[in-house]
Amino acid sequence: MPFTGFQVEYPKYEIITPQTKLSFTVRSLTVSEEERLKGSFVTPAKITEHLNRCLFDALVEKPQNIINFESFLKNVTIKDREALLYGLYHITYDEDRNYTVRCVSCGKHYDVTVEASDTFNFNPYPGDDIISKRISLNLKVLKNVTVVLKQPTLYDEWTAVKDLARNPTMTLDNITETLIIESIINEIPNGPTVEYTDRSDIIDAYKALPARDKRLIYKTWFEEIGQYGIELKMKSYCIHCGAEEVVNIDLSEQFFRAIFEA
């Protein structure tokens, strides 16, 4: 008799997204889904696409407004994805995780074992609709330039990455750095006001900004929007010199490391 599937319920985990405050329940990954994610590393631009699809396919419970993959992309922010990724990581792999830490005091490496749930910190957005929030920022060096900032959704990321294939001068780093920018407005002295909304134009304008204005953009975005999300932190003590430190854990790195170790 051919295999027709298991009649079992996979382990599942509920997670609230920190920015849109939506409730999702994810199930653990299957072997075939792990293999699909491993294969996405052949093309770096495909990693996020495969990860988004994998997360959506792993949802067993979702809000009523999430009716298909496109609505999922449009209603979930990139910061929200980190929370969903944590839920998927938590329910798929062992609770105890091993980390190699480099001591900032003595420079030596040592291994730490910690429960994943003990590293989880949640900072929710205090407002109602973060996706519609816009911040108009007047730059300090280029005083005639205004940058409109936002929190990008998965859909914003997906459409921007598609543009990458059509424009060989754009890189994935260019896209990632500029997703928080919706438009750049240049009030030309004694001339017209020009607004750049095309992703290629935004990237070109961004690369021409003074470094101090770039730092202002990210500082403002983080204070208004970017600080809201999840983070993984753990306290550790160096076995060589005894120094105490708080270590930030890269969730994406740990997730894909777990996939390749599985």
Short mmCIF file of C-alpha atoms in Angstrom, two decimals:
data_model
loop_
_atom_site.label_atom_id
_atom_site.label_comp_id
_atom_site.label_asym_id
_atom_site.label_seq_id
_atom_site.Cartn_x
_atom_site.Cartn_y
_atom_site.Cartn_z
CA MET A 1 0.00 0.00 0.00
CA PRO A 2 1.51 3.40 -0.99
CA PHE A 3 2.21 5.99 1.69
CA THR A 4 -0.66 8.49 2.05
CA GLY A 5 0.51 10.49 5.05
CA PHE A 6 0.55 10.23 8.83
CA GLN A 7 -2.64 10.63 10.84
CA VAL A 8 -0.90 12.49 13.66
CA GLU A 9 -0.81 16.04 14.98
CA TYR A 10 2.58 17.68 14.73
CA PRO A 11 3.93 19.63 17.71
CA LYS A 12 2.78 23.25 17.57
CA TYR A 13 3.52 26.56 19.24
CA GLU A 14 1.56 29.83 19.49
CA ILE A 15 3.36 33.10 18.92
CA ILE A 16 2.14 36.73 19.00
CA THR A 17 3.85 38.99 16.49
CA PRO A 18 5.41 42.00 18.27
CA GLN A 19 4.62 44.70 15.71
CA THR A 20 1.21 43.79 14.27
CA LYS A 21 0.19 41.83 17.40
CA LEU A 22 -1.37 38.97 15.45
CA SER A 23 -1.73 35.48 16.87
CA PHE A 24 -0.30 32.55 14.89
CA THR A 25 0.24 28.90 15.70
CA VAL A 26 3.04 27.12 13.89
CA ARG A 27 3.79 23.40 13.66
CA SER A 28 7.21 21.79 13.49
CA LEU A 29 9.04 21.46 10.20
CA THR A 30 8.96 18.25 8.19
CA VAL A 31 12.03 16.65 6.63
CA SER A 32 11.01 17.80 3.14
CA GLU A 33 10.65 21.41 4.36
CA GLU A 34 14.12 21.25 5.90
CA GLU A 35 15.51 20.02 2.60
CA ARG A 36 13.78 22.82 0.70
CA LEU A 37 15.33 25.43 2.98
CA LYS A 38 18.76 23.85 2.59
CA GLY A 39 18.37 24.07 -1.17
CA SER A 40 17.57 27.79 -1.00
CA PHE A 41 21.20 28.53 -0.15
CA VAL A 42 22.12 27.83 -3.77
CA THR A 43 20.56 31.20 -4.65
CA PRO A 44 20.87 33.75 -1.81
CA ALA A 45 18.02 35.89 -3.17
CA LYS A 46 15.73 32.87 -2.83
CA ILE A 47 16.41 32.32 0.88
CA THR A 48 13.80 34.78 2.16
CA GLU A 49 11.24 33.66 -0.43
CA HIS A 50 11.60 30.02 0.63
CA LEU A 51 11.59 30.96 4.31
CA ASN A 52 8.39 33.01 3.94
CA ARG A 53 6.68 30.14 2.11
CA CYS A 54 7.89 27.65 4.70
CA LEU A 55 6.56 29.79 7.54
CA PHE A 56 3.20 30.19 5.84
CA ASP A 57 2.91 26.47 5.12
CA ALA A 58 3.71 25.72 8.78
CA LEU A 59 0.84 27.85 10.07
CA VAL A 60 -1.95 25.73 11.55
CA GLU A 61 -3.87 28.67 13.01
CA LYS A 62 -3.83 32.27 11.75
CA PRO A 63 -5.92 35.48 11.92
CA GLN A 64 -9.02 35.78 9.73
CA ASN A 65 -7.43 38.45 7.52
CA ILE A 66 -4.65 36.03 6.51
CA ILE A 67 -6.50 34.16 3.77
CA ASN A 68 -3.64 33.30 1.41
CA PHE A 69 0.11 33.68 0.96
CA GLU A 70 -0.12 37.21 -0.46
CA SER A 71 -2.21 38.48 2.47
CA PHE A 72 0.34 36.89 4.80
CA LEU A 73 3.13 38.84 3.11
CA LYS A 74 1.16 42.12 3.24
CA ASN A 75 0.15 41.86 6.90
CA VAL A 76 3.36 40.62 8.49
CA THR A 77 6.43 42.82 8.96
CA ILE A 78 10.04 41.73 8.72
CA LYS A 79 10.32 42.15 12.50
CA ASP A 80 7.22 39.98 12.94
CA ARG A 81 8.89 37.26 10.87
CA GLU A 82 11.63 37.02 13.47
CA ALA A 83 9.00 36.08 16.06
CA LEU A 84 7.44 33.48 13.76
CA LEU A 85 10.91 32.13 13.02
CA TYR A 86 11.53 31.81 16.75
CA GLY A 87 8.29 29.86 17.13
CA LEU A 88 9.26 27.54 14.29
CA TYR A 89 12.76 27.11 15.71
CA HIS A 90 11.42 26.50 19.22
CA ILE A 91 8.93 23.80 18.24
CA THR A 92 11.13 22.03 15.67
CA TYR A 93 14.45 21.69 17.48
CA ASP A 94 15.74 20.81 20.92
CA GLU A 95 15.06 23.29 23.71
CA ASP A 96 18.67 23.05 24.86
CA ARG A 97 21.02 24.76 22.45
CA ASN A 98 24.80 24.97 22.41
CA TYR A 99 26.57 28.24 21.62
CA THR A 100 30.21 29.17 21.22
CA VAL A 101 30.95 32.54 22.81
CA ARG A 102 34.02 34.74 22.42
CA CYS A 103 34.78 36.56 25.65
CA VAL A 104 35.06 40.33 25.15
CA SER A 105 37.46 40.58 28.09
CA CYS A 106 40.08 37.93 27.37
CA GLY A 107 39.26 37.08 23.75
CA LYS A 108 39.06 33.33 24.33
CA HIS A 109 36.20 31.10 23.17
CA TYR A 110 34.07 28.87 25.37
CA ASP A 111 30.89 26.79 24.97
CA VAL A 112 27.57 27.53 26.67
CA THR A 113 24.40 25.41 26.83
CA VAL A 114 21.15 27.27 27.46
CA GLU A 115 17.42 26.67 27.06
CA ALA A 116 16.11 28.58 24.03
CA SER A 117 13.07 29.92 25.92
CA ASP A 118 15.35 31.51 28.54
CA THR A 119 16.87 33.75 25.86
CA PHE A 120 13.57 35.12 24.52
CA ASN A 121 12.73 38.81 25.06
CA PHE A 122 9.56 40.44 23.68
CA ASN A 123 9.08 44.19 23.12
CA PRO A 124 5.66 44.87 21.51
CA TYR A 125 4.77 47.98 19.53
CA PRO A 126 2.58 50.20 21.75
CA GLY A 127 0.51 51.68 18.92
CA ASP A 128 -2.31 50.28 16.81
CA ASP A 129 -1.18 50.10 13.17
CA ILE A 130 2.55 50.00 12.61
CA ILE A 131 2.21 49.09 8.92
CA SER A 132 0.51 52.42 8.16
CA LYS A 133 2.89 54.48 10.31
CA ARG A 134 5.07 56.95 8.38
CA ILE A 135 7.87 59.16 9.68
CA SER A 136 8.93 62.25 7.72
CA LEU A 137 12.54 63.00 8.58
CA ASN A 138 14.31 66.19 7.54
CA LEU A 139 17.99 65.41 7.09
CA LYS A 140 20.67 67.42 8.91
CA VAL A 141 23.41 67.68 6.30
CA LEU A 142 21.22 67.72 3.19
CA LYS A 143 18.73 70.15 4.69
CA ASN A 144 16.61 70.26 1.56
CA VAL A 145 16.03 66.48 1.60
CA THR A 146 13.23 64.66 3.45
CA VAL A 147 13.16 60.90 3.88
CA VAL A 148 9.87 59.09 4.59
CA LEU A 149 10.42 56.03 6.79
CA LYS A 150 8.24 53.01 7.51
CA GLN A 151 8.35 49.44 8.79
CA PRO A 152 8.61 47.18 5.73
CA THR A 153 6.37 44.16 5.33
CA LEU A 154 7.33 40.82 3.83
CA TYR A 155 5.54 41.96 0.67
CA ASP A 156 7.74 45.07 0.45
CA GLU A 157 10.78 42.85 0.72
CA TRP A 158 9.48 40.38 -1.86
CA THR A 159 8.70 43.05 -4.48
CA ALA A 160 12.08 44.73 -3.90
CA VAL A 161 13.97 41.46 -4.32
CA LYS A 162 12.11 40.84 -7.59
CA ASP A 163 13.50 44.18 -8.84
CA LEU A 164 16.98 42.85 -8.12
CA ALA A 165 16.70 40.41 -11.02
CA ARG A 166 15.88 43.26 -13.42
CA ASN A 167 18.62 45.63 -12.26
CA PRO A 168 22.14 44.16 -12.08
CA THR A 169 23.46 47.28 -10.30
CA MET A 170 21.33 46.51 -7.22
CA THR A 171 22.59 44.13 -4.55
CA LEU A 172 20.73 42.28 -1.82
CA ASP A 173 22.51 44.47 0.75
CA ASN A 174 21.29 47.62 -1.04
CA ILE A 175 17.73 46.35 -0.87
CA THR A 176 17.90 45.23 2.75
CA GLU A 177 19.34 48.54 3.94
CA THR A 178 16.79 50.70 2.13
CA LEU A 179 13.55 48.78 2.78
CA ILE A 180 12.74 51.16 5.65
CA ILE A 181 12.67 54.06 3.16
CA GLU A 182 9.37 54.64 1.35
CA SER A 183 10.44 57.77 -0.51
CA ILE A 184 13.09 60.47 -0.69
CA ILE A 185 11.97 64.04 -1.39
CA ASN A 186 14.47 66.57 -2.75
CA GLU A 187 13.41 70.22 -2.63
CA ILE A 188 15.74 71.73 -5.19
CA PRO A 189 16.60 75.36 -4.32
CA ASN A 190 14.95 77.69 -6.84
CA GLY A 191 13.65 74.62 -8.65
CA PRO A 192 11.05 71.87 -8.52
CA THR A 193 10.49 69.34 -5.73
CA VAL A 194 11.37 65.81 -6.82
CA GLU A 195 10.09 62.72 -5.03
CA TYR A 196 11.80 59.37 -5.58
CA THR A 197 9.61 56.31 -4.95
CA ASP A 198 11.07 53.77 -7.38
CA ARG A 199 13.29 51.30 -5.51
CA SER A 200 16.22 51.77 -7.90
CA ASP A 201 16.04 55.56 -7.51
CA ILE A 202 15.80 55.25 -3.72
CA ILE A 203 18.91 53.06 -3.64
CA ASP A 204 20.85 55.44 -5.88
CA ALA A 205 19.83 58.42 -3.75
CA TYR A 206 20.61 56.54 -0.54
CA LYS A 207 24.13 55.72 -1.70
CA ALA A 208 24.69 59.43 -2.39
CA LEU A 209 23.70 60.51 1.14
CA PRO A 210 26.31 61.85 3.57
CA ALA A 211 27.24 59.20 6.15
CA ARG A 212 25.93 61.38 9.00
CA ASP A 213 22.48 61.54 7.41
CA LYS A 214 22.48 57.76 7.00
CA ARG A 215 23.14 57.33 10.73
CA LEU A 216 20.32 59.77 11.49
CA ILE A 217 17.92 57.74 9.34
CA TYR A 218 18.64 54.48 11.19
CA LYS A 219 18.66 56.12 14.61
CA THR A 220 15.25 57.70 13.98
CA TRP A 221 13.75 54.52 12.52
CA PHE A 222 14.99 52.41 15.43
CA GLU A 223 13.63 54.79 18.07
CA GLU A 224 10.23 55.08 16.38
CA ILE A 225 9.75 51.56 15.00
CA GLY A 226 12.75 49.28 14.86
CA GLN A 227 13.16 48.71 18.60
CA TYR A 228 9.87 46.82 18.71
CA GLY A 229 10.29 43.12 18.12
CA ILE A 230 11.95 40.14 19.71
CA GLU A 231 15.55 39.54 20.65
CA LEU A 232 17.46 36.59 21.99
CA LYS A 233 19.92 37.36 24.77
CA MET A 234 21.73 35.22 27.30
CA LYS A 235 24.00 35.90 30.24
CA SER A 236 27.22 33.92 30.31
CA TYR A 237 30.40 33.70 32.36
CA CYS A 238 33.77 33.11 30.76
CA ILE A 239 35.34 29.85 31.96
CA HIS A 240 38.80 31.32 31.36
CA CYS A 241 38.68 34.69 33.16
CA GLY A 242 35.28 34.68 34.89
CA ALA A 243 33.99 37.79 33.12
CA GLU A 244 30.20 38.19 32.91
CA GLU A 245 28.61 39.35 29.68
CA VAL A 246 25.25 39.51 27.92
CA VAL A 247 25.37 37.87 24.50
CA ASN A 248 23.01 38.70 21.63
CA ILE A 249 22.05 35.59 19.66
CA ASP A 250 21.53 35.77 15.90
CA LEU A 251 18.26 33.86 15.45
CA SER A 252 18.57 33.38 11.68
CA GLU A 253 22.09 32.04 12.03
CA GLN A 254 21.03 29.62 14.77
CA PHE A 255 17.92 28.50 12.84
CA PHE A 256 19.82 27.60 9.69
CA ARG A 257 22.62 26.08 11.72
CA ALA A 258 20.05 23.78 13.34
CA ILE A 259 18.67 22.85 9.89
CA PHE A 260 22.09 21.80 8.59
CA GLU A 261 22.87 19.92 11.80
CA ALA A 262 19.59 18.00 11.68
#
